[in-house]
Short mmCIF file of C-alpha atoms in Angstrom, two decimals:
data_model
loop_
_atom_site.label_atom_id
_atom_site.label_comp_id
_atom_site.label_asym_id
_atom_site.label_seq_id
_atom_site.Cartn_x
_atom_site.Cartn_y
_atom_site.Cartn_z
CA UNK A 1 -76.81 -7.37 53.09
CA UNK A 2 -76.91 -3.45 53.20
CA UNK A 3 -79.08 -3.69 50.15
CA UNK A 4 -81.64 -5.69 52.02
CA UNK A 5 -81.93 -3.98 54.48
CA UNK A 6 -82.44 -0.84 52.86
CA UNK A 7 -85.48 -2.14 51.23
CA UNK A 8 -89.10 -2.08 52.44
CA UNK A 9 -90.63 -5.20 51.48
CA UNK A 10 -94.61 -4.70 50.77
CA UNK A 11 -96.83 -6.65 53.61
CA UNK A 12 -98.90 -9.73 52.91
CA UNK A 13 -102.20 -7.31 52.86
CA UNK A 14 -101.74 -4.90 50.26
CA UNK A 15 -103.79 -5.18 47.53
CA UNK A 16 -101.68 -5.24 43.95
CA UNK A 17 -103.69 -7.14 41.84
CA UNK A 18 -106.27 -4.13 41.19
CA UNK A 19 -108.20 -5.29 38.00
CA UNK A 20 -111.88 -4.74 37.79
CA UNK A 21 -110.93 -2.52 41.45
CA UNK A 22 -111.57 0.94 42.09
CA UNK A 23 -107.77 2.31 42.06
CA UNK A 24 -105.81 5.48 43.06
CA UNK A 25 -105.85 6.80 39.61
CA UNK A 26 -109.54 5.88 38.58
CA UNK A 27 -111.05 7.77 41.34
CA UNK A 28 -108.85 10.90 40.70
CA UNK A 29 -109.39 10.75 37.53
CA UNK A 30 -105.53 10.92 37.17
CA UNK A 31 -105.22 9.96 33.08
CA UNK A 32 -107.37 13.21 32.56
CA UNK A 33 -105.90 15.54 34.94
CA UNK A 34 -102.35 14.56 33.78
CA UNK A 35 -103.13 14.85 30.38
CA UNK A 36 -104.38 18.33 30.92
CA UNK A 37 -101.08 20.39 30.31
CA UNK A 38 -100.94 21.59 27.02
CA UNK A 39 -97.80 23.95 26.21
CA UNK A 40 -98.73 26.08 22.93
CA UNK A 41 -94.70 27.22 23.01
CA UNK A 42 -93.32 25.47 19.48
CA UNK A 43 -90.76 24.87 20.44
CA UNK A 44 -92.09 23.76 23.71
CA UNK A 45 -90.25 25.86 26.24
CA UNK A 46 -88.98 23.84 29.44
CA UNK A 47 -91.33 26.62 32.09
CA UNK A 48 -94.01 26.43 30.01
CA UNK A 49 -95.08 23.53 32.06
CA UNK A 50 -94.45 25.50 35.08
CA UNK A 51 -96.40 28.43 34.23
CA UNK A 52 -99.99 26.05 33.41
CA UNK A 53 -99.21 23.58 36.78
CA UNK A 54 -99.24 26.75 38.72
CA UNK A 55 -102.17 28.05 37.27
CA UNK A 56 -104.20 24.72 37.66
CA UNK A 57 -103.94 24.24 40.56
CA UNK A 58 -104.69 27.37 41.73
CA UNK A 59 -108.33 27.26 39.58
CA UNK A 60 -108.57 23.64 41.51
CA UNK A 61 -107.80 25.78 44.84
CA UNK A 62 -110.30 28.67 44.10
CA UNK A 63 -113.08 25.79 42.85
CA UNK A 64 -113.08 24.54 46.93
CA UNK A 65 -112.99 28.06 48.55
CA UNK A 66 -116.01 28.53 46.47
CA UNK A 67 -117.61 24.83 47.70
CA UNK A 68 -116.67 26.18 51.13
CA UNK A 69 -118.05 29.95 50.81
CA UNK A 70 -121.12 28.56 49.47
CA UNK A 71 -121.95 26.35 52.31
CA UNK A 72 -120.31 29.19 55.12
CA UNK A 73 -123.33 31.09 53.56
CA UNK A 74 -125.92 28.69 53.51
CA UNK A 75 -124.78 27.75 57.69
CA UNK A 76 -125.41 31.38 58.59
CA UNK A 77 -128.49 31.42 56.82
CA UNK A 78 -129.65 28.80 59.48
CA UNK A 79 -128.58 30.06 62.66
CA UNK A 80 -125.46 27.65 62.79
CA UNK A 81 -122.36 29.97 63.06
CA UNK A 82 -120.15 27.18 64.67
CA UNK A 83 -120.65 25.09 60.83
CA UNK A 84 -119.94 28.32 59.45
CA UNK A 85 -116.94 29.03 61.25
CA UNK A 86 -115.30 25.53 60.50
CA UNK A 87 -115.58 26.67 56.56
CA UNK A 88 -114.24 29.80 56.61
CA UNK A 89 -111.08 28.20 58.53
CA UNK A 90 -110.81 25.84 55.75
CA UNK A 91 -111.00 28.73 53.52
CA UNK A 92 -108.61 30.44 55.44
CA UNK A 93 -105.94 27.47 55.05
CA UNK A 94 -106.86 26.91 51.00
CA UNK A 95 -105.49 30.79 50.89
CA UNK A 96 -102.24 30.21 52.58
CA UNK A 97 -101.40 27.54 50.38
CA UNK A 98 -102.00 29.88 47.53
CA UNK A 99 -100.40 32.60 48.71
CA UNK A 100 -97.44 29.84 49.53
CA UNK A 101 -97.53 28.94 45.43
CA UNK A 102 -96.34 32.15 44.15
CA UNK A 103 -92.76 31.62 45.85
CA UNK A 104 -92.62 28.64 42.76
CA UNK A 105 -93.97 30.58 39.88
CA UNK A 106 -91.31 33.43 40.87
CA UNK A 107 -88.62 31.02 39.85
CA UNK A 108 -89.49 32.00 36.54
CA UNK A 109 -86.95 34.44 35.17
CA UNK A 110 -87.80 37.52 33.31
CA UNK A 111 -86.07 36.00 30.53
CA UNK A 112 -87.48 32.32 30.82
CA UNK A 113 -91.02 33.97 30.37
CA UNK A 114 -90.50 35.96 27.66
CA UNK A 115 -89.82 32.90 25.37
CA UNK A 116 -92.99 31.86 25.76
CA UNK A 117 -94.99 34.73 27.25
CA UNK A 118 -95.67 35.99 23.42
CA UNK A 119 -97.37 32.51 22.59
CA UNK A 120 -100.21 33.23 25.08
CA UNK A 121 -102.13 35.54 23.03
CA UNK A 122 -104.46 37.24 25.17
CA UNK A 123 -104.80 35.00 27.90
CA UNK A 124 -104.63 36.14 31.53
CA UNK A 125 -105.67 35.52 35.22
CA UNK A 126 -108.12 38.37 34.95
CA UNK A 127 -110.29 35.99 33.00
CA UNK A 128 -110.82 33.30 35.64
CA UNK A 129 -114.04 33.00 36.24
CA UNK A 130 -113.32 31.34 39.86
CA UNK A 131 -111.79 34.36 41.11
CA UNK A 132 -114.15 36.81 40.01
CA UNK A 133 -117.06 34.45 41.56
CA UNK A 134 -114.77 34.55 44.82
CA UNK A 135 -114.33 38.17 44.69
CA UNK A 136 -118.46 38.62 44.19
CA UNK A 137 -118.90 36.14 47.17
CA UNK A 138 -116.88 38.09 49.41
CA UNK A 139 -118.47 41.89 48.44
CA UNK A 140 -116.50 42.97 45.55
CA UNK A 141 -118.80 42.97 42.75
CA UNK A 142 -118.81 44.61 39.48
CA UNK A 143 -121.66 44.07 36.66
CA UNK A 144 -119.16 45.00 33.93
CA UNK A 145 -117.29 41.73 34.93
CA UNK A 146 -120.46 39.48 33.68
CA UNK A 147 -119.54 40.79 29.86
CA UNK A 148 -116.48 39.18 30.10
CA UNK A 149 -117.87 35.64 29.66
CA UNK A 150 -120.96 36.35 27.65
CA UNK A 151 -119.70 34.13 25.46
CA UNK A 152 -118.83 31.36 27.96
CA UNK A 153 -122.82 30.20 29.20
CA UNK A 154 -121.44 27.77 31.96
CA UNK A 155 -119.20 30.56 33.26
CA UNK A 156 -121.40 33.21 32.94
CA UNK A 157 -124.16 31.17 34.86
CA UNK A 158 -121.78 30.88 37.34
CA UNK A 159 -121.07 34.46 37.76
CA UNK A 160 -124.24 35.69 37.74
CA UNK A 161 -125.50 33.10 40.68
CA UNK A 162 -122.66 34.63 42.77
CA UNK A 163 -123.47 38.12 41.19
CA UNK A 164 -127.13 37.86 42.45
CA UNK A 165 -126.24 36.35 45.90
CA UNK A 166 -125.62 37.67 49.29
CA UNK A 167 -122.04 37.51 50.21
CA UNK A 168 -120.69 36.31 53.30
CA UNK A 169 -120.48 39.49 55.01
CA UNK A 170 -124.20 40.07 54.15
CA UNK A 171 -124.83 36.87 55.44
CA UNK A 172 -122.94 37.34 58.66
CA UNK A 173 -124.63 40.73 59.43
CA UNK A 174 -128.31 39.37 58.63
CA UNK A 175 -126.90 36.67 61.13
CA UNK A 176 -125.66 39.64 63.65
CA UNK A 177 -128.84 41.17 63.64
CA UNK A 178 -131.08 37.93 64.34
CA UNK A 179 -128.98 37.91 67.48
CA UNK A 180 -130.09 41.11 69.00
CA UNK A 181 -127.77 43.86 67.58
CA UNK A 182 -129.47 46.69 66.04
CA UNK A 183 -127.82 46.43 61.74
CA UNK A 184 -129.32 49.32 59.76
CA UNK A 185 -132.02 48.17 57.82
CA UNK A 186 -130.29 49.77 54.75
CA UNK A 187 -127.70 46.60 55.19
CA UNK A 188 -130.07 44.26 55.62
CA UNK A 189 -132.22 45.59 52.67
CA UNK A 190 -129.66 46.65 50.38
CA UNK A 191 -129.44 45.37 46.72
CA UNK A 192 -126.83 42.78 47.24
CA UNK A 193 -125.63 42.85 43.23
CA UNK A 194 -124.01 46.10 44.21
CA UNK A 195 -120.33 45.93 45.85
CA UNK A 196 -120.60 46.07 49.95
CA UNK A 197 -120.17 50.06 51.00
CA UNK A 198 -118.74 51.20 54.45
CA UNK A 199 -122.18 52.29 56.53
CA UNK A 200 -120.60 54.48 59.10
CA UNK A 201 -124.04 53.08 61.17
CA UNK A 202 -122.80 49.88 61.44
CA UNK A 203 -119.53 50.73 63.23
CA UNK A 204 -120.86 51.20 66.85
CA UNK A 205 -122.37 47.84 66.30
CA UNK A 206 -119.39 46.22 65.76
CA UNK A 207 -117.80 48.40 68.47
CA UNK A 208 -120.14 46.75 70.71
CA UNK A 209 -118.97 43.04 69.90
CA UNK A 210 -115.41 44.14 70.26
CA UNK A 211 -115.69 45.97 73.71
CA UNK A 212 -117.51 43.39 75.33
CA UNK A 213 -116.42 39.96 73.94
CA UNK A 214 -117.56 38.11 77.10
CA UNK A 215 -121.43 39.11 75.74
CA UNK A 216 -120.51 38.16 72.38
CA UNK A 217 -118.00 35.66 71.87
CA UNK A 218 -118.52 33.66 69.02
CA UNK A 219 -119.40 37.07 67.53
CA UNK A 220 -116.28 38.53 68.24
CA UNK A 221 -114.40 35.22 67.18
CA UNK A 222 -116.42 35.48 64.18
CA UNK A 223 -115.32 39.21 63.50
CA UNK A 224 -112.20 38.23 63.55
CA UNK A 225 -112.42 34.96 61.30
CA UNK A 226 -113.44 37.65 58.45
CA UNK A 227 -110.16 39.63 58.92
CA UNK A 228 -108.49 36.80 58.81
CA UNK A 229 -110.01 35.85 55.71
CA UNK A 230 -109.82 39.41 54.00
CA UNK A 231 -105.82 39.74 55.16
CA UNK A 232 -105.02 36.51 53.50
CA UNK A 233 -106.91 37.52 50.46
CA UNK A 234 -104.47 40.90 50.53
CA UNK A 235 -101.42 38.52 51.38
CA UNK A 236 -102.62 36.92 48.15
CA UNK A 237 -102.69 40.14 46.19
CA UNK A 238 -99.34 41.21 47.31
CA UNK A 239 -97.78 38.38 46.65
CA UNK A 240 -99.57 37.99 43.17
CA UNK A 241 -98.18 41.57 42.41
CA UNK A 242 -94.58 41.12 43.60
CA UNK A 243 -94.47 37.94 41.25
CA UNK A 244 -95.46 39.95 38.23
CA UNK A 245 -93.22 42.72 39.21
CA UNK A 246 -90.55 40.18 39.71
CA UNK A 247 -91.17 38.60 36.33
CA UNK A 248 -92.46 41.33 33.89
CA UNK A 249 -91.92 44.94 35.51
CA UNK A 250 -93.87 47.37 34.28
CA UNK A 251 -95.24 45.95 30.99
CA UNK A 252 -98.26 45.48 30.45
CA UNK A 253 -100.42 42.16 30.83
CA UNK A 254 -101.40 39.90 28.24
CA UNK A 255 -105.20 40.63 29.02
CA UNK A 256 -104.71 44.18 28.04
CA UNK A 257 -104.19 45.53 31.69
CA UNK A 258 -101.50 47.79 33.25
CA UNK A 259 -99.86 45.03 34.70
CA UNK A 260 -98.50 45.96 38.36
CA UNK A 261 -100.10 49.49 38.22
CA UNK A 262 -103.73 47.61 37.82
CA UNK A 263 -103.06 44.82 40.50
CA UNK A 264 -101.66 47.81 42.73
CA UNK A 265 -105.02 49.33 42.56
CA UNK A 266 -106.42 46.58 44.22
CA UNK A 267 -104.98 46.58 47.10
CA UNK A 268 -107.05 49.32 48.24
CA UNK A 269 -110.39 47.31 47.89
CA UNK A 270 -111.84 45.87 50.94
CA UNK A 271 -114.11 43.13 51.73
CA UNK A 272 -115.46 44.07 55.03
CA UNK A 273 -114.65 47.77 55.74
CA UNK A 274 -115.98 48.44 59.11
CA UNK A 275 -114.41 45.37 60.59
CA UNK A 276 -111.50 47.31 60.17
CA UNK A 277 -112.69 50.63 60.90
CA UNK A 278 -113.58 50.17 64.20
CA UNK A 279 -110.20 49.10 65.16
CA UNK A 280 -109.66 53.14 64.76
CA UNK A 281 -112.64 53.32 67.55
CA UNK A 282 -111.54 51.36 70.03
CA UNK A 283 -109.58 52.81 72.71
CA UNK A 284 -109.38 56.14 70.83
CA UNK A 285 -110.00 58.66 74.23
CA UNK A 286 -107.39 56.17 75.77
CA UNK A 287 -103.45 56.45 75.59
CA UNK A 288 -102.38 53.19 74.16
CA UNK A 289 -98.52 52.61 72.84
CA UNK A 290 -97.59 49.87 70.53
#
């Protein structure tokens, strides 16, 4: 009787008999995503399967905050910031879960990698194309990156598109400045294939939004939607460094980088500098204690 009772017996309207049907696994394509783990260990070490889920799915991660930075873009672009902002929560979201990820890849011992780390060759994250095309969408670009996949023409089609396009932030400030606000023409003309640089003009603009929200609300939401975005992208970083520190110290990667000291140096880049900066302008003639 306890048995019976501790069984949930399937109601009369669920559908099992699922030939010639479109089913769970059809539409996911599950047979092909499955199958898409390929350890290269011989033999095949037990984390090796770890190491490639974790990777995976963060490429499958990055491929929708791209889907959703595209069309963030393409809602400022027409005026409709509220589309825009719904996006770039989503985005927002995508990163915690990615930033959440790293606490399972930092299972992996120093000693667990290094049985298979060897079999990699010179494979390594700084080759995903996904992040680099996030990283050019959001301001940090970098020419020399485009050489990378010369050899890859899907890839490198993708990378130039985002290489050639006006980030978010340039998107948002064209945006800004169709509202009223006076953005230096040298923003809103600049050559946007060159990495976003702090205009020290642009700060009393921003100053504006943030001393008066009541005038500019959805502005000042806005404003702080981006720092949202760029700390989570940092949170990411940090993260993504204490893993490697955690797993490999000091050595250096299997792409040919420093390791920690290169992902270190990242940390210092910034996405959208003077949303920051003017948080050093506000209130600065006043007395304020934290």
């Amino acid at each position: 009787m306890a048995d019976e009772q501790n069984e949930r017996a399937l109601e009369d309207g669920i559908v099992t008999d699922l030939k010639d049907r479109m089913t769970y696994g059809g539409y996911l394509d599950l047979d092909r995503l499955l199958g898409a783990q390929h350890p290269v260990s011989v033999p095949e070490h037990h984390d090796e399967m770890l190491f490639i889920i974790q990777h995976q799915t963060t490429e499958l991660w990055l491929k929708l905050v791209l889907r959703e930075l595209d069309t963030a873009r393409t809602r400022l672009a027409e005026d409709d910031l509220r589309s825009a902002l719904k996006h770039i929560a989503r985005i927002k979201h995508i990163q915690e879960v990615l930033t959440q990820q790293w606490s399972v890849l930092a299972t992996l011992t120093p000693t667990e990698y290094a049985e298979f780390r060897s079999d990699l060759g010179n494979s390594s994250g700084f080759q995903s194309v996904q992040y680099r095309a996030v990283e050019f969408a959001l301001g940090n670009k970098n020419e020399r990156m485009l050489g990378v996949f010369r050899d890859h023409p899907a890839n490198l089609a993708l990378l130039t598109t985002e290489f050639e396009r006006p980030t978010l932030y340039d998107e948002f400030l064209r945006y800004v400045a169709r509202q009223g606000l006076p953005v230096p023409e040298s923003i809103l003309d600049r050559d946007v294939r060159l990495p976003y640089r702090e205009t020290e003009e642009l700060v009393p603009v921003i100053r504006e939004v943030y001393e008066n929200p009541k005038e500019h609300w959805e502005l000042y939401e806005a404003c702080e939607e981006l720092v949202d975005v760029e700390d989570n992208f940092q949170f990411w970083r940090f993260r993504h460094l204490r893993t490697v520190t955690r797993t490999i110290g000091m050595k250096r990667g299997t792409g040919g980088s420093t390791g920690v000291d290169f992902l270190q140096r990242a940390l210092s880049l910034t996405f959208f500098p003077e949303l920051y900066t003017v948080r050093t302008e506000i209130g600065k003639d006043e007395r304020i204690g934290l």
